[in-house]
mmCIF file of C-alpha atoms and ligand atoms in Angstrom:
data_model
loop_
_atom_site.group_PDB
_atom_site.id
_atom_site.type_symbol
_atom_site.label_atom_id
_atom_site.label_comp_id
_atom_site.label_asym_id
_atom_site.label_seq_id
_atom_site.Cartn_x
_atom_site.Cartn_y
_atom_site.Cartn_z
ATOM 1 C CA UNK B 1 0.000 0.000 0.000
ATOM 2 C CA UNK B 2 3.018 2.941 0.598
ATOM 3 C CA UNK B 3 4.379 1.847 -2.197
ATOM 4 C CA UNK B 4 1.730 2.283 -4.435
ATOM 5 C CA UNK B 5 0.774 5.541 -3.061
ATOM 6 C CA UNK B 6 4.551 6.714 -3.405
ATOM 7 C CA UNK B 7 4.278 5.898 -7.029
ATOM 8 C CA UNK B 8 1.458 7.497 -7.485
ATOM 9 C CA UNK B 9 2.449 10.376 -5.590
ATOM 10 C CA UNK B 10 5.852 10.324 -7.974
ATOM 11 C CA UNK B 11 3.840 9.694 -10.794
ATOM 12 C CA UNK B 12 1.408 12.802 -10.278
ATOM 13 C CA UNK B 13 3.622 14.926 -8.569
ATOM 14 C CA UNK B 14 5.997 14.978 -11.526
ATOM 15 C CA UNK B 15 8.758 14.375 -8.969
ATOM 16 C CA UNK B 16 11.107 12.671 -10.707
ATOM 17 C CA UNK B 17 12.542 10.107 -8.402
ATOM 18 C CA UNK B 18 12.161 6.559 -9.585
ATOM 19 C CA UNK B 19 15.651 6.011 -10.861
ATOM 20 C CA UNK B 20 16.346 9.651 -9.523
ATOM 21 C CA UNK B 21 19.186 10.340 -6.863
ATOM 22 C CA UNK B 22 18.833 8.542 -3.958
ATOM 23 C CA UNK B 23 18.813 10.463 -0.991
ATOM 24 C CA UNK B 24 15.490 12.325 -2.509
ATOM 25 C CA UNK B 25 14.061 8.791 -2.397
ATOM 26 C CA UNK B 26 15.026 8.245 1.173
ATOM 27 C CA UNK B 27 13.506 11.023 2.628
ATOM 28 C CA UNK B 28 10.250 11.080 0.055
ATOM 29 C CA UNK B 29 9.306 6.900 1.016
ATOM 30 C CA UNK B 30 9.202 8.027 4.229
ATOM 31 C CA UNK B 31 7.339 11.173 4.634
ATOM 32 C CA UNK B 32 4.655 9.364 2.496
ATOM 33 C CA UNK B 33 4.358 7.016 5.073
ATOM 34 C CA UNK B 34 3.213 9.763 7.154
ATOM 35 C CA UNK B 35 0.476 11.986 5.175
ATOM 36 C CA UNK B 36 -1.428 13.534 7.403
ATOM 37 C CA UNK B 37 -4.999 13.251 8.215
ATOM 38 C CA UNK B 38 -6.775 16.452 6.896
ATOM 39 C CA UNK B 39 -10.612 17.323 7.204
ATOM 40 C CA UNK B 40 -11.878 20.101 5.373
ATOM 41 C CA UNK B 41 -15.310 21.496 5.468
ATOM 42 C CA UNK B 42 -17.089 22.672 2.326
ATOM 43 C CA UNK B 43 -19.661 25.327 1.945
ATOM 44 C CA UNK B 44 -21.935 24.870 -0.678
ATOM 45 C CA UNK B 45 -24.382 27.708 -2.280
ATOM 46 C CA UNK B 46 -26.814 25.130 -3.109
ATOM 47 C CA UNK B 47 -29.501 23.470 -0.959
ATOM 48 C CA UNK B 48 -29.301 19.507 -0.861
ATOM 49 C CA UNK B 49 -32.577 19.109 -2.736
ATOM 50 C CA UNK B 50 -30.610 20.268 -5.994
ATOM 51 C CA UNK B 51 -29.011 17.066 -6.522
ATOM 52 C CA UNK B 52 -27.382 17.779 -9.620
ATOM 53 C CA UNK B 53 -25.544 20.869 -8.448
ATOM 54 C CA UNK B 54 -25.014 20.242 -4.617
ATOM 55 C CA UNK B 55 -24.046 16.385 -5.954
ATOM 56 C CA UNK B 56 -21.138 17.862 -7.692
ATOM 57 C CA UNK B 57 -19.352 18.920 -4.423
ATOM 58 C CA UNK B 58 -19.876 15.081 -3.066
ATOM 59 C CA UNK B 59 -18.117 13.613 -5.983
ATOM 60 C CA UNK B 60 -15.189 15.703 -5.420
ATOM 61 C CA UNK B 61 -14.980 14.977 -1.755
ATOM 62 C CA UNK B 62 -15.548 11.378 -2.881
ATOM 63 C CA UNK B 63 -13.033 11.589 -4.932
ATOM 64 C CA UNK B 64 -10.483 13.021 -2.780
ATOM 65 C CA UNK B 65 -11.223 10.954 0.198
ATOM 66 C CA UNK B 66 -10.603 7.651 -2.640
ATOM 67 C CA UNK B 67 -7.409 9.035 -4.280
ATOM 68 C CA UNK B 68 -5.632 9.951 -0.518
ATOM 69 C CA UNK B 69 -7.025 6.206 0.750
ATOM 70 C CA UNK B 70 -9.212 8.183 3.109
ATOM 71 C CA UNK B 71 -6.376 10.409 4.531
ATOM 72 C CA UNK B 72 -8.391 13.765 3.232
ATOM 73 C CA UNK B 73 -11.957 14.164 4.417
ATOM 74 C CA UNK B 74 -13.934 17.413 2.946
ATOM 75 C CA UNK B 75 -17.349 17.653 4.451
ATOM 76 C CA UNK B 76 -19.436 19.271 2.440
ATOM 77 C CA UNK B 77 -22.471 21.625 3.739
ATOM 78 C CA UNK B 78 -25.819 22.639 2.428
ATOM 79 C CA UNK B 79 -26.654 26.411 2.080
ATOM 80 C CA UNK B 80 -27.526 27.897 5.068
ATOM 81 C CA UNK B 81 -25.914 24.989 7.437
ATOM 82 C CA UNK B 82 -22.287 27.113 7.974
ATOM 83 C CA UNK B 83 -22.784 29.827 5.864
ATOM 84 C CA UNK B 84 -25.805 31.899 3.913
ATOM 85 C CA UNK B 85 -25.339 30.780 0.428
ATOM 86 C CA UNK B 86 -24.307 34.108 -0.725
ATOM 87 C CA UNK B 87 -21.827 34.541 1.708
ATOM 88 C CA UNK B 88 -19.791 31.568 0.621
ATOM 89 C CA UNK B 89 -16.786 34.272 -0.929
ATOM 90 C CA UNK B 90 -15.704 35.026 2.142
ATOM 91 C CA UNK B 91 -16.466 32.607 4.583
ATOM 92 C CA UNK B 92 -13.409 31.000 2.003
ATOM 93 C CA UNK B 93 -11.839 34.238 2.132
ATOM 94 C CA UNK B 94 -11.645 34.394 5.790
ATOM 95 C CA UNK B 95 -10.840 30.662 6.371
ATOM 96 C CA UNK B 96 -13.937 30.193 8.227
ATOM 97 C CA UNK B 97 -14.321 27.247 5.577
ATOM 98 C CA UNK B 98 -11.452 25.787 3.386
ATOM 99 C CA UNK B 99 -13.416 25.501 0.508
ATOM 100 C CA UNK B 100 -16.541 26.418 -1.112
ATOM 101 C CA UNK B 101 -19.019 25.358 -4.235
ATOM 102 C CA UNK B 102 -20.654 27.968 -5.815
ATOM 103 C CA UNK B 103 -21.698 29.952 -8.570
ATOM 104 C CA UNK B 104 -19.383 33.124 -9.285
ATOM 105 C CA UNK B 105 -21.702 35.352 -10.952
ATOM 106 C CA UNK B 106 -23.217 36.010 -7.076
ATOM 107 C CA UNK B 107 -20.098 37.964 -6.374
ATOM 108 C CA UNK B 108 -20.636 40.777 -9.289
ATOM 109 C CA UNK B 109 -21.544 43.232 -6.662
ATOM 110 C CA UNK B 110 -17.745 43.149 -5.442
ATOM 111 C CA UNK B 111 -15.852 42.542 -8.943
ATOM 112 C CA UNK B 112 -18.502 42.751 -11.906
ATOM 113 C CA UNK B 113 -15.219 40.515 -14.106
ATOM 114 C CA UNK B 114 -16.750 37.390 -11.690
ATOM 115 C CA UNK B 115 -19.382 37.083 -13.956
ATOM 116 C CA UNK B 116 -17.337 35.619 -16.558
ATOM 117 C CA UNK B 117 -16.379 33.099 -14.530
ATOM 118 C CA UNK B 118 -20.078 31.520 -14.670
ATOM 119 C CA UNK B 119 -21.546 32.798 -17.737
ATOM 120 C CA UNK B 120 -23.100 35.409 -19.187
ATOM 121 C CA UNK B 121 -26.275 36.358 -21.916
ATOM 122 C CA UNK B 122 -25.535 35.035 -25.333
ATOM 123 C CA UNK B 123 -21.851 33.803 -23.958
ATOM 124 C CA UNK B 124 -20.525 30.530 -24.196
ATOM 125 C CA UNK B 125 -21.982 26.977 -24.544
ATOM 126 C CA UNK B 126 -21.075 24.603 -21.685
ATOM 127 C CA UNK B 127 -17.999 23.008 -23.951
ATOM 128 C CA UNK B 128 -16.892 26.911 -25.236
ATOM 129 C CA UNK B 129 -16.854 27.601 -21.704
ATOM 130 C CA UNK B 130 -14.019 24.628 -20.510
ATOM 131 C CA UNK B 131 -12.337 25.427 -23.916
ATOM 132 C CA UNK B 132 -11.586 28.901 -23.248
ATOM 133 C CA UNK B 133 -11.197 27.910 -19.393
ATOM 134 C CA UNK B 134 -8.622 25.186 -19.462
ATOM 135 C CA UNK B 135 -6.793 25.784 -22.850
ATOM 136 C CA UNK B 136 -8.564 29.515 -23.850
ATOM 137 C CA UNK B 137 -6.362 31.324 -21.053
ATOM 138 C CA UNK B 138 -9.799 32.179 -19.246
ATOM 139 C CA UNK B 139 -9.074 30.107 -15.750
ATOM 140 C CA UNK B 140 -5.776 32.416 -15.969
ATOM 141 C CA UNK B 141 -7.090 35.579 -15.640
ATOM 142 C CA UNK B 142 -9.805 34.628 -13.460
ATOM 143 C CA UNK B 143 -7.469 33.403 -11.130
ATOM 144 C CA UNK B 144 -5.601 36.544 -11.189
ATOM 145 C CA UNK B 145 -9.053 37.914 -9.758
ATOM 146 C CA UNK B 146 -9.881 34.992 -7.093
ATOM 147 C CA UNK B 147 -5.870 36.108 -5.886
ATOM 148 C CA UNK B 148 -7.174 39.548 -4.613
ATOM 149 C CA UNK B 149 -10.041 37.606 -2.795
ATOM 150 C CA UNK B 150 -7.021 34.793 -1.011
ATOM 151 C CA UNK B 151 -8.701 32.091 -3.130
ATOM 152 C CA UNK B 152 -7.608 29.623 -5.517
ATOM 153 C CA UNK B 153 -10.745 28.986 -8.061
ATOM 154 C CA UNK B 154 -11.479 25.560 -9.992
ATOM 155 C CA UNK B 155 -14.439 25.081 -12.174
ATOM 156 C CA UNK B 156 -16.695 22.320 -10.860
ATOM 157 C CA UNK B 157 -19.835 22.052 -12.597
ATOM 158 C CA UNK B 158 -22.119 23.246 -15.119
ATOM 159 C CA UNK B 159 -26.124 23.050 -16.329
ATOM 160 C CA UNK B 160 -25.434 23.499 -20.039
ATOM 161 C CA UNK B 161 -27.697 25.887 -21.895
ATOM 162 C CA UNK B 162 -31.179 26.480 -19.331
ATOM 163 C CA UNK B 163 -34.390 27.263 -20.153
ATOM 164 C CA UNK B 164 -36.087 30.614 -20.659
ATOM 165 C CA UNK B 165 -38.087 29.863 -18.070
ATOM 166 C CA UNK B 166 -42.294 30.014 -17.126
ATOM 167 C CA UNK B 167 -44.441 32.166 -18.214
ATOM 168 C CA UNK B 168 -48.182 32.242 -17.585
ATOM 169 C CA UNK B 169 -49.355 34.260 -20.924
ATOM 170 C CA UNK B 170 -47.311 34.296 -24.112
ATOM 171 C CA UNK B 171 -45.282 36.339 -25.777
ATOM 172 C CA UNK B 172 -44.916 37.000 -29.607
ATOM 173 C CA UNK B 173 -42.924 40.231 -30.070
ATOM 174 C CA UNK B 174 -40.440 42.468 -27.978
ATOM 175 C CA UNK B 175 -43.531 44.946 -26.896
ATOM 176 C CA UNK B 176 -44.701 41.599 -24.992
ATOM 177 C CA UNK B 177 -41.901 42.211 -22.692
ATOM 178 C CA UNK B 178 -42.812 45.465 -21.204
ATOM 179 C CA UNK B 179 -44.006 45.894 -17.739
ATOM 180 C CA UNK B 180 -44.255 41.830 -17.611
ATOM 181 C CA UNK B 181 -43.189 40.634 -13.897
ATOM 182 C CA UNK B 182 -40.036 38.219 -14.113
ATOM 183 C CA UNK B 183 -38.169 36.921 -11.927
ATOM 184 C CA UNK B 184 -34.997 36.546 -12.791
ATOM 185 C CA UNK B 185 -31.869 37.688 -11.026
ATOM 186 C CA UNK B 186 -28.247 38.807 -12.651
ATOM 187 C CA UNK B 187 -27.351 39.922 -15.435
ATOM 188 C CA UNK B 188 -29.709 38.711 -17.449
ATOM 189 C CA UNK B 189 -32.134 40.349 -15.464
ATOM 190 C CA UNK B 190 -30.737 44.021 -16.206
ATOM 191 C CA UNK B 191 -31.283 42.979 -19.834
ATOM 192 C CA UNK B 192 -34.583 42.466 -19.302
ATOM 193 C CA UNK B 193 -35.095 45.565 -17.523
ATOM 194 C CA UNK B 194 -33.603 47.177 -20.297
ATOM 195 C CA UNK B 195 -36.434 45.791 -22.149
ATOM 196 C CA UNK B 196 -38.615 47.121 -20.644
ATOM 197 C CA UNK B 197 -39.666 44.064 -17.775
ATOM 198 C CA UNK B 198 -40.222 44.763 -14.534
ATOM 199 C CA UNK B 199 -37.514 42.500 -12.708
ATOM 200 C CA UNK B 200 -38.436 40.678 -9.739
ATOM 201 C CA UNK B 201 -35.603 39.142 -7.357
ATOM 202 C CA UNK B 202 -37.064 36.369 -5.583
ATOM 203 C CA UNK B 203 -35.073 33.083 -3.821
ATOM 204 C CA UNK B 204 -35.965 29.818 -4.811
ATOM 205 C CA UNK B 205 -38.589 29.026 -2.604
ATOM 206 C CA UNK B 206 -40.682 32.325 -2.695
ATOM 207 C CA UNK B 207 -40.883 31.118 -7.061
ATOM 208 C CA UNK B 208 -43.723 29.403 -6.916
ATOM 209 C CA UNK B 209 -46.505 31.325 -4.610
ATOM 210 C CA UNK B 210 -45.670 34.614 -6.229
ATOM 211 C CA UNK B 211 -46.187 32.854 -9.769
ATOM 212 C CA UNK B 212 -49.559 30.951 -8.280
ATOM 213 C CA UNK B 213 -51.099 34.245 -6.909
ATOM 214 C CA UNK B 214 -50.121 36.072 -10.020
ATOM 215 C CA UNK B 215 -47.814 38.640 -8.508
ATOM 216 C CA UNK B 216 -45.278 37.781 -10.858
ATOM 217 C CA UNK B 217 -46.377 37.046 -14.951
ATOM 218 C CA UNK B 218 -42.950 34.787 -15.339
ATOM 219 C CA UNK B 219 -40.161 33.083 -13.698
ATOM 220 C CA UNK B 220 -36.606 31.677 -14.524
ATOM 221 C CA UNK B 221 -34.720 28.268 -12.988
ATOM 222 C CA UNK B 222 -32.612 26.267 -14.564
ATOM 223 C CA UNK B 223 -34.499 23.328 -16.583
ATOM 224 C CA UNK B 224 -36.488 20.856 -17.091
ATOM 225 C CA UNK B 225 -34.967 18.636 -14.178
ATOM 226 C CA UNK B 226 -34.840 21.438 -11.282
ATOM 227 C CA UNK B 227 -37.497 23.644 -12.308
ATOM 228 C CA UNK B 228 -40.222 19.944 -12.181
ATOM 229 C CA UNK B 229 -39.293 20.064 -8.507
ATOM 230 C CA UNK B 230 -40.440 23.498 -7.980
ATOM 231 C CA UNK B 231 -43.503 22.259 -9.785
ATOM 232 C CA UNK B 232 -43.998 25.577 -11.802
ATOM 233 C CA UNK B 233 -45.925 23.828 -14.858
ATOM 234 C CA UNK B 234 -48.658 23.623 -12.370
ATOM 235 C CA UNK B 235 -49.357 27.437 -12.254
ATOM 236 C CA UNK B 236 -47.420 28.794 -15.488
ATOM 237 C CA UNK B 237 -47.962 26.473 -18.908
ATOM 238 C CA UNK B 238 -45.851 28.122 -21.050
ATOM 239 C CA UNK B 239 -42.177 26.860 -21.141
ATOM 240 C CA UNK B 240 -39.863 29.436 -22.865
ATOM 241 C CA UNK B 241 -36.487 28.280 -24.422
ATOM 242 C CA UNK B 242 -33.451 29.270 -24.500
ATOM 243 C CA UNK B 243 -32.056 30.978 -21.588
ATOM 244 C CA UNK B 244 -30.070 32.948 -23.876
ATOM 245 C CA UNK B 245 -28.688 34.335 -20.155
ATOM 246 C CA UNK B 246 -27.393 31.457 -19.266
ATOM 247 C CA UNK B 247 -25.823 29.613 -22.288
ATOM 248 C CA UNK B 248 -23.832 27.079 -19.819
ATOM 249 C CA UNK B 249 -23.696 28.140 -16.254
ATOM 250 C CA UNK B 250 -20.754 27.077 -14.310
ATOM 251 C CA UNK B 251 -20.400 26.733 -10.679
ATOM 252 C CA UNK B 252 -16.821 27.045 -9.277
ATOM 253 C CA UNK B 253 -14.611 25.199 -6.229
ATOM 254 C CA UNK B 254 -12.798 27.890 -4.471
ATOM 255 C CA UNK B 255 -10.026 26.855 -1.853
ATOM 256 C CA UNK B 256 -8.853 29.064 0.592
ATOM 257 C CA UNK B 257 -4.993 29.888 -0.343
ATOM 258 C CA UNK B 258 -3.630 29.677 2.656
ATOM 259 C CA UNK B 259 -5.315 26.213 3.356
ATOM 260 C CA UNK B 260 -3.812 25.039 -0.433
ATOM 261 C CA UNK B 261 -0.495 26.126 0.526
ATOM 262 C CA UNK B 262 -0.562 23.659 3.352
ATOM 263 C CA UNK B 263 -1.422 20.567 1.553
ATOM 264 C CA UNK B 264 0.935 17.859 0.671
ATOM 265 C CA UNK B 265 0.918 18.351 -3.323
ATOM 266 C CA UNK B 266 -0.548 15.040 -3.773
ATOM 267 C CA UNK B 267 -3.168 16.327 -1.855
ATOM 268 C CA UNK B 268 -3.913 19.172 -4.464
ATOM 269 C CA UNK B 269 -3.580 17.055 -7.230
ATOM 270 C CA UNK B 270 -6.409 15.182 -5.505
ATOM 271 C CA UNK B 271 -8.761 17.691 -5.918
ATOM 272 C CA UNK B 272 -7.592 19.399 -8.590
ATOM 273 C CA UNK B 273 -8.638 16.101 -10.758
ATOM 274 C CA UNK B 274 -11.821 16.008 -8.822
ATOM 275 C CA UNK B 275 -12.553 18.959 -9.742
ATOM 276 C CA UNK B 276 -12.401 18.241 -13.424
ATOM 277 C CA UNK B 277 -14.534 15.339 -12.507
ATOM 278 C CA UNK B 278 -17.082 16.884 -10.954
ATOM 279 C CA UNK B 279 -17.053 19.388 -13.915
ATOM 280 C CA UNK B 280 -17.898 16.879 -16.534
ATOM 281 C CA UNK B 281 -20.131 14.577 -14.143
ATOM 282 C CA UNK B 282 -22.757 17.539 -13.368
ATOM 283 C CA UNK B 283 -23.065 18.388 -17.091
ATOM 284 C CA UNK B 284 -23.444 14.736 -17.974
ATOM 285 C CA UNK B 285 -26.042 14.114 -15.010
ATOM 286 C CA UNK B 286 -27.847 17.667 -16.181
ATOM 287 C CA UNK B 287 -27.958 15.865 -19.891
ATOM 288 C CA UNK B 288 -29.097 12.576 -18.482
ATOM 289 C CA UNK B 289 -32.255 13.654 -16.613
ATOM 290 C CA UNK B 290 -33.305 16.938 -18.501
ATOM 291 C CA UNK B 291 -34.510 14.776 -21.732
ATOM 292 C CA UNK B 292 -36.474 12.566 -18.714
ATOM 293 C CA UNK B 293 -37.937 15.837 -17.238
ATOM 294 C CA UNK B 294 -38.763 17.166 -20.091
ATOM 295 C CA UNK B 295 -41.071 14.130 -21.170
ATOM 296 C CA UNK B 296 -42.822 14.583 -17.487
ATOM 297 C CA UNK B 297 -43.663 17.716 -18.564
ATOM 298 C CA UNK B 298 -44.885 17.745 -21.914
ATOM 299 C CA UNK B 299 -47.323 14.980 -20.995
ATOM 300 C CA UNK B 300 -48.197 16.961 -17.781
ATOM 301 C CA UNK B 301 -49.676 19.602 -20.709
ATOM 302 C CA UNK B 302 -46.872 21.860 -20.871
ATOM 303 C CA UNK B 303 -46.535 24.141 -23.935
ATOM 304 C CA UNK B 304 -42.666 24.680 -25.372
ATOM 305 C CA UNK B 305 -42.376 28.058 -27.007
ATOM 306 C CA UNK B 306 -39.424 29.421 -28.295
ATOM 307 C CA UNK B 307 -38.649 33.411 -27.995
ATOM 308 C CA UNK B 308 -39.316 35.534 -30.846
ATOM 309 C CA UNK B 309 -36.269 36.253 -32.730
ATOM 310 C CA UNK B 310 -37.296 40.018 -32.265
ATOM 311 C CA UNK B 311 -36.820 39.413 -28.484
ATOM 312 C CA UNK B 312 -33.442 37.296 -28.890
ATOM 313 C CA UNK B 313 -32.223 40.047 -31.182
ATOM 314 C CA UNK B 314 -32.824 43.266 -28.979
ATOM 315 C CA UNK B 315 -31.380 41.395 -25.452
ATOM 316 C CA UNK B 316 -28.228 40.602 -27.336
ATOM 317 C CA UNK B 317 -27.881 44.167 -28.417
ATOM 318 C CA UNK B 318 -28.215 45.537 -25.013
ATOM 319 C CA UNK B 319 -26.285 42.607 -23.677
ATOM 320 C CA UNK B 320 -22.996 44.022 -25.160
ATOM 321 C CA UNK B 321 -23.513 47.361 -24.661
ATOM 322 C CA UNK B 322 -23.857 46.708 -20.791
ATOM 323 C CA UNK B 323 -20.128 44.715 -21.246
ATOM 324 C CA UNK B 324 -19.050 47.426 -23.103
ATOM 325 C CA UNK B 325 -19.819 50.067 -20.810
ATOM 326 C CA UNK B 326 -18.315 48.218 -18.279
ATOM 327 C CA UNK B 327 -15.321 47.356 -20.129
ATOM 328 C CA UNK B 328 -14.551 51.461 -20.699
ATOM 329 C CA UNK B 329 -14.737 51.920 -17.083
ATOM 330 C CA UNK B 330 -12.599 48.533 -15.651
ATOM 331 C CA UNK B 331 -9.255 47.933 -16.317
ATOM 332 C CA UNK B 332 -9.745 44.171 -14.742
ATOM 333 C CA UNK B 333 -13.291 43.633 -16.855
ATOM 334 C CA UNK B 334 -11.617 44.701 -19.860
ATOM 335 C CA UNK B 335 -8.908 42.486 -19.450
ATOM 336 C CA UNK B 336 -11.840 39.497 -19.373
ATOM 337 C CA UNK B 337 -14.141 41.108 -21.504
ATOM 338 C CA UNK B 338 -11.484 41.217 -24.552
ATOM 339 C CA UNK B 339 -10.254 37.235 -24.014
ATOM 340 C CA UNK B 340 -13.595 35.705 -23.715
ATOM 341 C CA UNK B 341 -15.104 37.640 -26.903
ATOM 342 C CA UNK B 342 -12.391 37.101 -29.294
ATOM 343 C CA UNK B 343 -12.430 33.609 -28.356
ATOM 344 C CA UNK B 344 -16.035 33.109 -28.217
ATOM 345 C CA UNK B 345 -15.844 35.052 -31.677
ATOM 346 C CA UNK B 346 -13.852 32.129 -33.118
ATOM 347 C CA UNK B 347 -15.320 29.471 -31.355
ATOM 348 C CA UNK B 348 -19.423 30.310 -32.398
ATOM 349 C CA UNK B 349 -17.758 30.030 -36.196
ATOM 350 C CA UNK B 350 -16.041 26.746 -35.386
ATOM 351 C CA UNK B 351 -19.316 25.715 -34.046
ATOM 352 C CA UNK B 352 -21.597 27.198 -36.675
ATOM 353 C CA UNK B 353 -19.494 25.225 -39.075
ATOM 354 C CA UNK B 354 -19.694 21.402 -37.798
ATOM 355 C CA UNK B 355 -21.615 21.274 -34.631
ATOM 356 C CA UNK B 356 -24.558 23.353 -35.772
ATOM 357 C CA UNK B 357 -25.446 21.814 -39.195
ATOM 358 C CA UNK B 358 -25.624 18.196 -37.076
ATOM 359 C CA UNK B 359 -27.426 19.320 -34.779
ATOM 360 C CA UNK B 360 -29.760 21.169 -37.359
ATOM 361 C CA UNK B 361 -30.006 17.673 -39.388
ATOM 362 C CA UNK B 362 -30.415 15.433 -36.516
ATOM 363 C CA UNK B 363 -32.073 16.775 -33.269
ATOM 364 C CA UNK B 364 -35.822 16.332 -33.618
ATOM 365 C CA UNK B 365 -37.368 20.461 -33.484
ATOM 366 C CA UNK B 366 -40.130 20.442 -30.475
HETATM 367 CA CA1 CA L 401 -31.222 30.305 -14.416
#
């Protein structure tokens, strides 16, 4: 058993010492020997009942806990149990958690640049996303902006594109949108203000009564899979798609520095591949169950509607001129702002090219 896990630990850490000099192998063996026992606790954003999204933390604490043979525990905690879920930033700031799952795009109010970490309207797909991330230079410069907040950021999840959400009349042109009640929070909601709807912020729980009563004419989730939970096709029939404002939403692992610099390095490479896993395994779960969901509800009576093009066409236009406004006035957004469009410039024709004439000729139109 130590010598497997000083292979592996030689053969992840890039150490160098099978065959290396030998007094670096004396002193490695037995220091392996000895790994410490480490428990973390994890804040998540995310209430338990989300299994999709507060699931993704478990499989990375799953996975670390496997790859350290049980050395490295991370407990991981339901919004609300240690921290609000909006306050998860800097209870990993402040070290009163080592790490945290979450969605970055929460944060804009202290550095508007977080929102690329997530998404934003008419960004990237889910795959664009981890392209520019990994390879694009993106998790770079985002890191450079987790630094000023003492946390190292990983990306650890994502929904794909969402749905445009409920709405209980429908909507054929732009004028539609004015003075309608939405709920719908972020960016994407000061697009729709911009058009003209009347933007209601409203947690998860407080959805469904405010849509039942009629206080609010529409409402936002995620898709098919989450929003069946909150049983919204019960009080609004008509199922808008896409969330053009959330393309592919991506949730984020954020590890306090100080508690990264601590860990044995096998230890980060632990959850630095968990990470990855956790990033693929959400998608996949998100593409496994939506197709299920979405069945439920179209037998349940529901009524897909796409957007009018008139509607898609003026969010995108104010879309950029918000980025660009904020872009003249940030140094840091600008920095962002100018990677992720010239790559998501080249990527939508990559993807217009190959990708979108399959998926023209082979996925069934609802
Ligand atoms: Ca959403």
């Amino acid at each position: 058993m130590h010598r497997r896990a000083f292979l592996f630990s030689a053969a992840v850490g890039g150490v160098g010492l099978l065959g290396g000099c030998g007094s670096r192998k004396e002193e490695a063996a037995p220091a392996l020997i000895t790994q410490p026992r480490i428990q973390w606790r994890l804040a998540s954003s995310f209430p338990r009942g989300l299994d999709t999204i507060f699931g993704a933390a478990e499989v990375l604490a799953r996975r670390v806990e496997a790859l350290t043979e049980g050395r490295f525990q991370i407990r991981v905690y339901p919004a609300g149990e240690l921290v609000p879920g909006l306050q998860v930033l800097d209870a990993v700031q402040q070290g009163t958690v080592q790490m945290g799952h979450t969605a970055s795009y929460y944060f804009t109010g202290k550095n508007p640049a977080l929102a690329f970490d997530t998404t934003l309207p008419f960004g990237l797909t889910a795959r664009q996303h981890n392209a520019w991330l990994y390879y694009g230079g993106g998790l770079e410069l985002l890191r450079a902006v987790f630094a000023d907040f003492n946390v190292i950021n990983f990306p650890g999840g994502n929904t794909g594109a969402q749905m445009g959400g409920w709405f209980r009349r429908e909507i054929q042109s732009v004028s539609d949108m004015r003075g309608l009640k939405m709920r719908i929070p972020g960016l994407g909601g000061e697009v729709m203000s911009r058009l003209g709807v009347v933007v209601q912020v409203l947690a998860g729980g407080d959805i469904y009564p405010a849509l039942e009563r009629g206080a609010i004419d529409a409402a936002e989730w995620v898709g098919p899979y989450d929003d069946e939970k909150l049983g919204f096709h019960r009080v609004a029939r008509f199922y808008y798609y896409p969330g053009w404002w959330e393309p592919g939403a991506c949730l984020s692992f954020y590890v306090n520095r100080l508690a990264w610099e601590r860990l044995p390095r096998t230890y980060q490479q632990a959850i630095e591949v968990a990470a990855y896993e956790a990033n693929v395994s959400m998608l996949a779960h998100y593409d496994q169950q939506n197709p299920l969901a979405l069945e439920r509800l179209l037998k349940a009576g529901v009524q897909l509607r796409r957007f009018p093009a008139d509607v898609m066409e003026a969010a995108r236009q104010i879309a950029f001129s918000l980025y660009e406004e904020q872009a003249s006035r940030d140094g840091t957004y600008r920095k962002l702002y100018d990677s992720w469009r010239q790559f998501r410039e080249r990527a939508y024709r990559w993807f217009g090219t190959a990708e979108r004439s399959y998926a023209e000729f082979a996925f069934p139109t609802p």
